[in-house]
Coordinates of C-alpha atoms and ligand atoms in Angstrom, one line a residue:
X1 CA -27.9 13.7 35.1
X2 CA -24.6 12.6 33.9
X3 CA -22.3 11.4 36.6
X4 CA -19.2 13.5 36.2
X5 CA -17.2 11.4 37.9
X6 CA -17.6 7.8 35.9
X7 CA -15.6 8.4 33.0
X8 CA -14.9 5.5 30.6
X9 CA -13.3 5.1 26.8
X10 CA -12.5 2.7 24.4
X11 CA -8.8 3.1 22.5
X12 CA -9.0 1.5 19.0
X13 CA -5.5 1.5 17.0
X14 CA -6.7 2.6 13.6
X15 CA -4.7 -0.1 11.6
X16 CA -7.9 -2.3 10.9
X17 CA -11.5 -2.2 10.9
X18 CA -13.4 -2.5 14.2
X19 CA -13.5 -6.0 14.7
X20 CA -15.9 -8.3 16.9
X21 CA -13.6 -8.1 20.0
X22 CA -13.1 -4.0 19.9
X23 CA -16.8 -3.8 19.3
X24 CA -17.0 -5.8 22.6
X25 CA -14.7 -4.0 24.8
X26 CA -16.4 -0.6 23.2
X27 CA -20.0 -2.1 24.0
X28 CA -19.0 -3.2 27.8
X29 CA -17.3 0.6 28.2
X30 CA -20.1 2.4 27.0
X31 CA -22.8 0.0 28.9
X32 CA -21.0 1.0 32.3
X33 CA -21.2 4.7 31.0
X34 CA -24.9 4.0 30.2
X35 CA -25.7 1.9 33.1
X36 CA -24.3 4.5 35.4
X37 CA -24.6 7.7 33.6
X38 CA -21.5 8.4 33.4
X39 CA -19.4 9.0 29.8
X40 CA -18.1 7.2 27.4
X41 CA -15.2 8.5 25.2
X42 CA -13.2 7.3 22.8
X43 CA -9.7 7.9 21.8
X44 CA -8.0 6.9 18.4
X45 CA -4.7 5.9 19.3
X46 CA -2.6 6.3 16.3
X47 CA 0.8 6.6 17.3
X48 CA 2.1 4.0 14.8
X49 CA 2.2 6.3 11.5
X50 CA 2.7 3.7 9.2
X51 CA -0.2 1.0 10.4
X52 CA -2.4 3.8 11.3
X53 CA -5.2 4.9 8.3
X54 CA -7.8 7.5 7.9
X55 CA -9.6 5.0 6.3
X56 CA -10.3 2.6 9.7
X57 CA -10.7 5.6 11.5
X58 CA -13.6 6.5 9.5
X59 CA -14.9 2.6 9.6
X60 CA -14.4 2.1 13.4
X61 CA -16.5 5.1 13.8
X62 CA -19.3 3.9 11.2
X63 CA -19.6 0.7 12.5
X64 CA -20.1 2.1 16.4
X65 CA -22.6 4.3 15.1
X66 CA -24.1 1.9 13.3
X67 CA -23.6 -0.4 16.5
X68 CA -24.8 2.8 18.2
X69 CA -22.1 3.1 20.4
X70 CA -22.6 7.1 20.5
X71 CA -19.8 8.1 22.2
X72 CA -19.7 11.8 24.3
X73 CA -17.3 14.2 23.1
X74 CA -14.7 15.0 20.5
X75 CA -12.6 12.0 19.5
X76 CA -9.1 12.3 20.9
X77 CA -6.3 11.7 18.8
X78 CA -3.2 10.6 20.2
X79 CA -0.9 11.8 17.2
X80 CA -2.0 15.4 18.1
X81 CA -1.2 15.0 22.0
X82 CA 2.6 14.6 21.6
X83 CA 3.5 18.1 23.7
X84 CA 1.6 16.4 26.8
X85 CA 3.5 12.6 26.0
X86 CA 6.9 14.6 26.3
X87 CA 6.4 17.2 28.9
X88 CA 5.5 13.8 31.3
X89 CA 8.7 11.9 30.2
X90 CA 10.7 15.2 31.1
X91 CA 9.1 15.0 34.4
X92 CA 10.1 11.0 35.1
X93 CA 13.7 12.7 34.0
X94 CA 13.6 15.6 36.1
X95 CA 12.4 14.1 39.0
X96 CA 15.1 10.7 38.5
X97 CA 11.7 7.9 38.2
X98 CA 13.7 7.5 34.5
X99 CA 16.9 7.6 32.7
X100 CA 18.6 8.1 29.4
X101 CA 20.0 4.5 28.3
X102 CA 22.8 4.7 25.8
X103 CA 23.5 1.1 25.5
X104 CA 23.7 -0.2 21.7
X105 CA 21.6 -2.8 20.3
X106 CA 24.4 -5.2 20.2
X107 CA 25.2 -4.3 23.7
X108 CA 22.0 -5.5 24.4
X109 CA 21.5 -8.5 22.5
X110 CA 24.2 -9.9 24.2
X111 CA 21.9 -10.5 27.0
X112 CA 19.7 -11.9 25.4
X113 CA 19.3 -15.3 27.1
X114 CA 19.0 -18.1 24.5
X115 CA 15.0 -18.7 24.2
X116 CA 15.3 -15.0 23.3
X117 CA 13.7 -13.8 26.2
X118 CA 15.5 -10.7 27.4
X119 CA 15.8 -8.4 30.9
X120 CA 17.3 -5.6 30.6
X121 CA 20.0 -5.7 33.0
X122 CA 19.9 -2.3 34.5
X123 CA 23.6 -1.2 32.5
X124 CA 22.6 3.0 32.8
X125 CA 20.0 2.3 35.9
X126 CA 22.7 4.4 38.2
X127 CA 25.3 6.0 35.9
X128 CA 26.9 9.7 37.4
X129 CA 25.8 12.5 35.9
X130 CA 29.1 13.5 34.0
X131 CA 29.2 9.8 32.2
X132 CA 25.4 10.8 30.6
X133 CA 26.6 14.3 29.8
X134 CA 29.7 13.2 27.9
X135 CA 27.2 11.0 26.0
X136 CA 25.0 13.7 25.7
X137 CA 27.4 15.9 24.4
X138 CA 28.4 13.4 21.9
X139 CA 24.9 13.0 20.7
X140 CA 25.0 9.4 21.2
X141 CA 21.6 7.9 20.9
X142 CA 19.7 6.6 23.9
X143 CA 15.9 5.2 24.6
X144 CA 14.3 6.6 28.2
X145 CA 13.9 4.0 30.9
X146 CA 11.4 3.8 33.7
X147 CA 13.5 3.2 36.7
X148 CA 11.4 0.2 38.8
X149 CA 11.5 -0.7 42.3
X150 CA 13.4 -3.8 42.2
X151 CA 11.6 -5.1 45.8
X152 CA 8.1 -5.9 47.2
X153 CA 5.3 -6.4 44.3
X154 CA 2.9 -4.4 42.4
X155 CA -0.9 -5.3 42.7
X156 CA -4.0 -4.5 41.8
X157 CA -7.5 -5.4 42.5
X158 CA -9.5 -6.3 38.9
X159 CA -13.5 -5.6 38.8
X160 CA -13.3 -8.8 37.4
X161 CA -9.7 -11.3 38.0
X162 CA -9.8 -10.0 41.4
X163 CA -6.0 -9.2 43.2
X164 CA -3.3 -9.6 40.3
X165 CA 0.1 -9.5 41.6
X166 CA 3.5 -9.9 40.4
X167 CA 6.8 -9.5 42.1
X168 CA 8.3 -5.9 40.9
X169 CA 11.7 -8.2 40.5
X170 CA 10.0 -9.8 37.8
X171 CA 9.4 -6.2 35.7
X172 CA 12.6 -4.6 34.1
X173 CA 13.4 -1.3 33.6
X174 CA 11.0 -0.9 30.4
X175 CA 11.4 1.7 27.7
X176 CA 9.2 4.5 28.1
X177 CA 10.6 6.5 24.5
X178 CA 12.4 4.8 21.6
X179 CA 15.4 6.4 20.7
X180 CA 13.5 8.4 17.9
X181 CA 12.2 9.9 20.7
X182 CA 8.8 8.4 20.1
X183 CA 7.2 7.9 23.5
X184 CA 5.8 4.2 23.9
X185 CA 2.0 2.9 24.2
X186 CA 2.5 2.4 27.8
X187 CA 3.2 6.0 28.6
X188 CA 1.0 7.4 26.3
X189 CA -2.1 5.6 27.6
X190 CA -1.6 6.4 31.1
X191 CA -0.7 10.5 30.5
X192 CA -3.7 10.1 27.9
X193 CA -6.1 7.9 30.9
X194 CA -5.0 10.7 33.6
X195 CA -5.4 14.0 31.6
X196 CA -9.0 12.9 30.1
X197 CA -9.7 11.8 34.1
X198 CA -10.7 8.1 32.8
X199 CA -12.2 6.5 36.0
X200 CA -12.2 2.8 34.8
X201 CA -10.2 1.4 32.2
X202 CA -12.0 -1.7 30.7
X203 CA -10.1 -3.4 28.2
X204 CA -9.2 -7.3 26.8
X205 CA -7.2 -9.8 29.5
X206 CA -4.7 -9.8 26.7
X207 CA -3.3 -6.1 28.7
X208 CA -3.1 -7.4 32.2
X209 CA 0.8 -7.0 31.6
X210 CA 0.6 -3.7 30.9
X211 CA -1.7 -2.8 33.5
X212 CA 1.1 -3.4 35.9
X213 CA 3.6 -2.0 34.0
X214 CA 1.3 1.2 33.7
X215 CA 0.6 1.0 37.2
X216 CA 4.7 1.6 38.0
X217 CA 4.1 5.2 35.2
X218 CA 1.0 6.2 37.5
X219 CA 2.7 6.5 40.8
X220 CA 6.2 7.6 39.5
X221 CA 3.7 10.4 38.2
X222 CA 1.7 10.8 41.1
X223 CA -1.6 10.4 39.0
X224 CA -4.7 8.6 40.7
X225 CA -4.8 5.2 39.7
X226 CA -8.4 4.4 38.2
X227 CA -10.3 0.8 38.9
X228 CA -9.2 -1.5 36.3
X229 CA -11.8 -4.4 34.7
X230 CA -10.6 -6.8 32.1
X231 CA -12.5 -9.0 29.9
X232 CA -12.0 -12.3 29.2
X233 CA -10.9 -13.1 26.0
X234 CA -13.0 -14.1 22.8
X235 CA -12.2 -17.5 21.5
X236 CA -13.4 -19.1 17.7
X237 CA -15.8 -22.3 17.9
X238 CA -12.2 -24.4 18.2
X239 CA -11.4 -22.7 21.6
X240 CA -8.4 -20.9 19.7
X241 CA -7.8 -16.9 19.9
X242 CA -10.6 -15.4 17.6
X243 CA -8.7 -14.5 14.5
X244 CA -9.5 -14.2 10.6
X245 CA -9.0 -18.0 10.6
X246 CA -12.3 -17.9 11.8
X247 CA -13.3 -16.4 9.4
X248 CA -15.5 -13.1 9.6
X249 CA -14.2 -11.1 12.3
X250 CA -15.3 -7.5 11.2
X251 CA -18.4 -5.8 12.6
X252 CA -18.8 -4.3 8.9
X253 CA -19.3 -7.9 7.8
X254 CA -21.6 -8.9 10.1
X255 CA -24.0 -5.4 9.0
X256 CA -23.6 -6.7 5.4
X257 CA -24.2 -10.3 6.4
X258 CA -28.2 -9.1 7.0
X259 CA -27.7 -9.2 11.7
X260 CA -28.8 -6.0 12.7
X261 CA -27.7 -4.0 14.9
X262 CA -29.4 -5.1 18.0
X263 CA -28.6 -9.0 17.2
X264 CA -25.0 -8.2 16.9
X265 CA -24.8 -6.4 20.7
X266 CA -27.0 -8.9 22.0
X267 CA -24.3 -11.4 21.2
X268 CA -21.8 -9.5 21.9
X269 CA -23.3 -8.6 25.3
X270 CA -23.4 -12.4 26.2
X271 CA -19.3 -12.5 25.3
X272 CA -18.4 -12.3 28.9
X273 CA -21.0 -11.3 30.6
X274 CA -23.4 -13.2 32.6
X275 CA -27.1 -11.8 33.3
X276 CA -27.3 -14.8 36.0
X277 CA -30.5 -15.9 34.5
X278 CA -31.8 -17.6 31.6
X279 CA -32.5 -15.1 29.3
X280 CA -31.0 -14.8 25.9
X281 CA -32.5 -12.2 24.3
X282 CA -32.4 -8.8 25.0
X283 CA -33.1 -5.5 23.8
X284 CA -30.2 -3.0 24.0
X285 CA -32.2 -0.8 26.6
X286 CA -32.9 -4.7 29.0
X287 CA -28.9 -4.7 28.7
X288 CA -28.2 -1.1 30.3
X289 CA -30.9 -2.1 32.5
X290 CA -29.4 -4.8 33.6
X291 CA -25.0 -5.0 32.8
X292 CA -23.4 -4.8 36.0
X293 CA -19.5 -5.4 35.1
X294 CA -19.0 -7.9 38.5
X295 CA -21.0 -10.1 36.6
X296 CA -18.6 -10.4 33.8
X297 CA -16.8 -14.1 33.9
X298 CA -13.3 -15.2 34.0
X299 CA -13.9 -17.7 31.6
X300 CA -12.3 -17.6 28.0
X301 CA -16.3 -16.4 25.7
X302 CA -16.8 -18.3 22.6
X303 CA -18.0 -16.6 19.5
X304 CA -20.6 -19.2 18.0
X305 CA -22.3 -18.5 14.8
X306 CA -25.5 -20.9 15.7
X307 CA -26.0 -18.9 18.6
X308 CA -25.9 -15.8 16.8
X309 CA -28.5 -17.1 14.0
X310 CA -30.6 -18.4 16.8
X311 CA -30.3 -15.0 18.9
X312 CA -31.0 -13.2 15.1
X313 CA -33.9 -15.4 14.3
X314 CA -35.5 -14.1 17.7
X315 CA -35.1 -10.8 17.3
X316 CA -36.4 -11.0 13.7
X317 CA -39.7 -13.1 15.2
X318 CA -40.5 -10.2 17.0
X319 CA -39.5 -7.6 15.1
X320 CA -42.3 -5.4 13.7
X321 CA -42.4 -6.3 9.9
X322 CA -42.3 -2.4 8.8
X323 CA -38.6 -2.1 10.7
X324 CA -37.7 -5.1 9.0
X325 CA -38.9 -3.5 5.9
X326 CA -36.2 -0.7 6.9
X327 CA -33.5 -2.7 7.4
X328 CA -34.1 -4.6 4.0
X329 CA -34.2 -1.1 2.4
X330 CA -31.1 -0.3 4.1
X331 CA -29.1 -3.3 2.5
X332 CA -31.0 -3.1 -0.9
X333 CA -32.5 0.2 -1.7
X334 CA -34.6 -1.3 -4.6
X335 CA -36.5 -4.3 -2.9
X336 CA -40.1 -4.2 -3.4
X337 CA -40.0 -1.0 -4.9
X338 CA -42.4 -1.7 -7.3
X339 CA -44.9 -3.0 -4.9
X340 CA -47.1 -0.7 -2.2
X341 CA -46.6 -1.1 1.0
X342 CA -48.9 -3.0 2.5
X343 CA -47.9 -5.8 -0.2
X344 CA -44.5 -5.7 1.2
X345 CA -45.6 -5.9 4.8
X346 CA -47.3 -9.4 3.8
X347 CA -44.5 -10.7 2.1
X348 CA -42.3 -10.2 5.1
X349 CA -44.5 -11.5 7.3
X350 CA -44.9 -14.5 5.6
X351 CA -41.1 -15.0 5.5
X352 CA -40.5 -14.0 9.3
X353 CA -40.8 -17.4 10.8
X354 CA -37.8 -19.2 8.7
X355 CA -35.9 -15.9 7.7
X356 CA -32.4 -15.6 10.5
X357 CA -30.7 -12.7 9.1
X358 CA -31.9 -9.6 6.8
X359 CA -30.4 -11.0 4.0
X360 CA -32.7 -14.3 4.2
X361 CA -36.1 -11.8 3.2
X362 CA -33.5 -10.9 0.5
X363 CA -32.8 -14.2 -1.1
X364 CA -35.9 -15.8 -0.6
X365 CA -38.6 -13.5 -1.9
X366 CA -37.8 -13.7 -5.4
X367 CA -41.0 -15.1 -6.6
X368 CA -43.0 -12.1 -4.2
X369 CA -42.1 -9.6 -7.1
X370 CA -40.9 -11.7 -10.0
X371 CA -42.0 -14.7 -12.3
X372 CA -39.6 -17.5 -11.3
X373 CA -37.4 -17.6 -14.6
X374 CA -35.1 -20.9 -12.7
X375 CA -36.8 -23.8 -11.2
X376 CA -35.4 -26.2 -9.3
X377 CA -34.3 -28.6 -10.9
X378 CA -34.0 -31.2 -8.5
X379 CA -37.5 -31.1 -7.1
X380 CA -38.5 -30.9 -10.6
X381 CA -37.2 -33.9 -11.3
X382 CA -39.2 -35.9 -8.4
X383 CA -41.9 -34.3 -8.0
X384 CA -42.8 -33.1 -12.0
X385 CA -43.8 -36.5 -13.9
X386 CA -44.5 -35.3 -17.6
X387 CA -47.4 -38.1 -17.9
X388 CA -49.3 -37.5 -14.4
X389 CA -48.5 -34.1 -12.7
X390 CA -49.5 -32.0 -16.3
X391 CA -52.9 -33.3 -15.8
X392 CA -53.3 -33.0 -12.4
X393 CA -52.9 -29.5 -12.5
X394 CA -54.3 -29.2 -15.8
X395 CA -57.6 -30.2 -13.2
X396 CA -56.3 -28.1 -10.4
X397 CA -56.7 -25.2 -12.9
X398 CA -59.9 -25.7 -13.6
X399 CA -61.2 -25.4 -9.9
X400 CA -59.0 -22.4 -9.5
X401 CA -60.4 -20.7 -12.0
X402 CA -63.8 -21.5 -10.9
X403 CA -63.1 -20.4 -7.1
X404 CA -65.2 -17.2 -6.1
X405 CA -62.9 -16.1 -3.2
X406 CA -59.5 -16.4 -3.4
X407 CA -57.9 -17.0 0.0
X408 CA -55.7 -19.4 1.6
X409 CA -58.8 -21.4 2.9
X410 CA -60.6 -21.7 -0.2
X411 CA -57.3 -22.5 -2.2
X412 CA -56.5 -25.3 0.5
X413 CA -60.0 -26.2 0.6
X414 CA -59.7 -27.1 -3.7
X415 CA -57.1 -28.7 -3.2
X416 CA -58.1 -31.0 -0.6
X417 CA -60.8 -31.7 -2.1
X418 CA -58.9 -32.9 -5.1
X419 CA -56.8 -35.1 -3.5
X420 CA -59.0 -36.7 -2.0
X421 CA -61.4 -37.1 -4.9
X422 CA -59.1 -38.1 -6.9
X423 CA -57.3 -40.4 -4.6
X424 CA -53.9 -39.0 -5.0
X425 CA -51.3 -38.1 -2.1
X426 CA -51.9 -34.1 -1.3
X427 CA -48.0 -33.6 -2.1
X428 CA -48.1 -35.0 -5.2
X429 CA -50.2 -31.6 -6.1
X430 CA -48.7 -29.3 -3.2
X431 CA -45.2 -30.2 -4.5
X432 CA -45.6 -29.4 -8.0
X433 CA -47.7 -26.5 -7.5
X434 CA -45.1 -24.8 -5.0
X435 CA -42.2 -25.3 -7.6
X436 CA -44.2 -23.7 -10.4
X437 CA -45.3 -21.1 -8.7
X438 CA -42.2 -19.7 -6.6
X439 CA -39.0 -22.2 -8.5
X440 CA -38.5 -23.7 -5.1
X441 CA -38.8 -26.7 -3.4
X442 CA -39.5 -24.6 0.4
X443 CA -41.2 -22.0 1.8
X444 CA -44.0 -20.7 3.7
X445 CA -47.1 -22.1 3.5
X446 CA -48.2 -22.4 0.0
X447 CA -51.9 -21.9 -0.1
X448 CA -50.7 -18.3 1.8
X449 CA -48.3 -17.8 -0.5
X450 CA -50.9 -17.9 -3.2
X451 CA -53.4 -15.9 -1.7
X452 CA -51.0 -13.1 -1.7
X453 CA -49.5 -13.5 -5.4
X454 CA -53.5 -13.8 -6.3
X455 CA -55.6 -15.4 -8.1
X456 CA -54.1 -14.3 -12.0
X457 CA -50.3 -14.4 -11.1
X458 CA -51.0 -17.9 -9.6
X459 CA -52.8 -19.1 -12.6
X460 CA -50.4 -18.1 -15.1
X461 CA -47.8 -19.4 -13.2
X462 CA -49.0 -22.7 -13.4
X463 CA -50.4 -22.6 -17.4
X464 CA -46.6 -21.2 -18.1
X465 CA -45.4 -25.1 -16.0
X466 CA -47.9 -27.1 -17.9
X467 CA -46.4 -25.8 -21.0
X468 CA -43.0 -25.6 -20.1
X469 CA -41.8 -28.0 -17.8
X470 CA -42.6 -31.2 -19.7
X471 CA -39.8 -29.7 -22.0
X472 CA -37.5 -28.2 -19.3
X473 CA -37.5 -31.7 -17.5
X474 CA -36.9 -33.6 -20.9
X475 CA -33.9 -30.9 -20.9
X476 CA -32.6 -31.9 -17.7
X477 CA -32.7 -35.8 -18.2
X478 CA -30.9 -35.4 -21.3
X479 CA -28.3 -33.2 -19.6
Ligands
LIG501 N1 -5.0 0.7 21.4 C1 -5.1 -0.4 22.4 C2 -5.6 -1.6 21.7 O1 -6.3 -1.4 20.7 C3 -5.9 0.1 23.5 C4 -5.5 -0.5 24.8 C5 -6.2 0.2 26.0 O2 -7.4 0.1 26.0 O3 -5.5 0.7 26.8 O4 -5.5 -2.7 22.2

């Protein structure tokens, strides 16, 4: 049963795609939710009409769901909640916890101290009533101010920084609506955290400031202030603020990139949070099991790519090969359509042990469904010598042909055999063989490889590299 009382949510600004740190402050709300049974909502907070799209609304929400970040609910949209923004900042005017300030920009600037840094000096903190009227009644613009205590300090207790304090001296009297009217992010998240009766707010280190500052709009409101967790922030392999300097920073990329899903929270789950053991790999249900928010760190996370290959390449190892199958089909509709099933099902599991994203099965598996048409040309050129190699597998054909079961033992079997016969180094055969029949110079194991292509496609592979890559590698010297 859902606990009615644990209610968490996730705020993306619509002016981008979800990005790697969104998708972790959305994961860590809705693991709470999930951990706890509680809910998980999410709110689009597009209040800035000119950054604010459609278009990354609709992308935010397909990568959660992708991410399956199912989230309880209608979405909320701020830009349809104005009534509710306005109706509080009457209230901070009616009841005197704000005031109109009608001091010009220029009046302002000019305290401005010099490294640009500015506190508003209180100028319209305690004006009479008749000054603002005559104001008013000239319709002189104004913004709306929160009127702070100026003595003792504000605090609060973190799930995760612990007691954060600041001396309410240090705070000005902040703008709570621009002098369009347009109520600021501040006010809007805390009317918007109270009236959806948000219980925790979990959200990025990088709004511990405003957490005070909301924390002043809460009790001039006389609203409950919820528990507040933040997460440490996500750094780029040079311990700098992960950015698009880093390169790919959008969850969208990462889905194309071949990760699934799962890969991508496991990652992000170990962003920050700390199982206090040595495991690394976990399956989305192990990480509701076990997230418990007061074992999220203080400590700056860093986003590595190696770890997320590694943490991929483990969940591909034991991943079952027909969901792999599904995933592949989900990036490229078309692979192995032309092959049944259980074909498929080999080919992947042949390529499971050195494959570390989705798109690897993609790339390499050319030569499952096709005739190389491109051969390497570096291998070709030390391992393909026009007077030697022909012949040898001119021979190698011969036993091939003559074998009575085809299957990765016999095939190794003939070929050992040769070798040693013949006195020749095994990869002087297994080198030249595995070019002609897949283009490439690595792979899985060759003799399974073959077994699967069988016994024909092999054979014709390596009749079309007697005949051709004598020529081809006269080609390439001349080139
Ligand atoms: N829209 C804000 C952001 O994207 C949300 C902040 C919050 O969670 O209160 O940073």
């Amino acid at each position: 049963m859902a606990n009615s009382k644990l209610r968490v949510r996730f705020a993306p600004s619509p002016t981008g795609q979800l990005h790697l740190g969104g998708a972790r402050t959305a994961l860590f709300n809705w693991l709470f939710a999930k951990h706890h049974n509680g809910s998980f909502l999410v709110r689009i907070e597009d209040t800035d009409t000119l950054r604010s799209k459609d278009k990354f609304t609709e992308q935010i929400c397909q990568s959660m769901k992708w991410l399956g970040l199912d989230w309880d609910d209608e979405l909320i949209f701020q830009s349809k909640r104005t009534d509710l923004y306005l109706a509080a900042i009457q209230t901070l005017l009616e009841s005197g916890q704000a005031y109109r300030c009608f001091a010009s920009k220029d009046e302002l600037d000019s305290y401005r101290s010099k490294d640009g840094s500015f506190f508003y000096p209180e100028i319209w903190r305690n004006r009479s009533e008749n000054e603002i009227q005559a104001k008013l009644d000239n319709k002189s613009p104004f913004t709306i101010r929160l009127k702070t205590p100026k003595e003792g300090i504000v605090s609060f207790s973190d799930e995760i920084y612990g007691s954060i304090k600041v001396d309410n001296s240090e705070i000005d009297d902040f703008i709570i609506a621009r002098s369009d009217g347009r109520p600021v992010y501040n006010l809007v998240v805390v009317v918007d955290d109270h009236d959806m009766e948000i219980s925790h707010i979990i959200r990025g280190e990088d709004h511990v400031a405003n957490t005070l500052k909301q924390i002043y709009i809460y009790e001039a409101l006389n609203y409950s202030i919820p528990i507040f967790a933040h997460l440490p922030m996500i750094l780029g392999a040079d311990k700098k603020r992960l950015s698009k300097r880093h390169g790919a920073t959008g969850v969208q990329t990462y889905q194309d990139l071949g990760y699934t899903s799962d890969v991508l929270l496991n990652h992000l789950a170990l962003l920050g949070w700390n199982p206090g053991t040595e495991q690394d790999i976990f399956s989305v249900d192990d990480i509701i099991a076990q997230f418990d928010i007061k074992r999220v760190q203080k400590k700056s996370a860093v986003f590595n790519i190696q770890k997320l290959n590694w943490i991929s390449a483990q969940h591909i190892m034991i991943l079952p090969s027909n969901s792999i199958y599904n995933h592949i089909k989900q990036l490229n509709p078309s692979w192995g359509s032309n092959f049944d099933t259980p074909y498929v099902l080999n080919v992947i599991n042949l390529l499971k042990q050195r494959s570390k994203t989705i798109v690897d099965f993609i790339d390499s598996s050319h030569y499952f469904f096709n005739n190389p048409n491109q051969f390497d040309k570096k291998t070709m050129r030390k391992c393909w010598k026009p007077d030697t190699t022909t012949q040898i597998i001119e021979s190698l054909l011969i036993e091939l042909n003559r074998l009575s079961e085809w299957n990765s033992t016999s095939i190794e079997g003939i070929i050992k055999k040769y070798a040693e016969e013949n006195k020749i180094l095994i990869g002087k055969i297994i080198q030249p063989t595995r070019l002609a029949i897949s283009g490439v110079s690595g792979g899985p194991s060759l003799f399974s490889i073959m077994e699967l292509l069988g016994m024909k496609v092999c054979i014709s592979r390596l009749n079309y590299a007697i005949n051709h890559f004598p020529i081809i590698e006269s080609d390439n010297n001349g080139s």
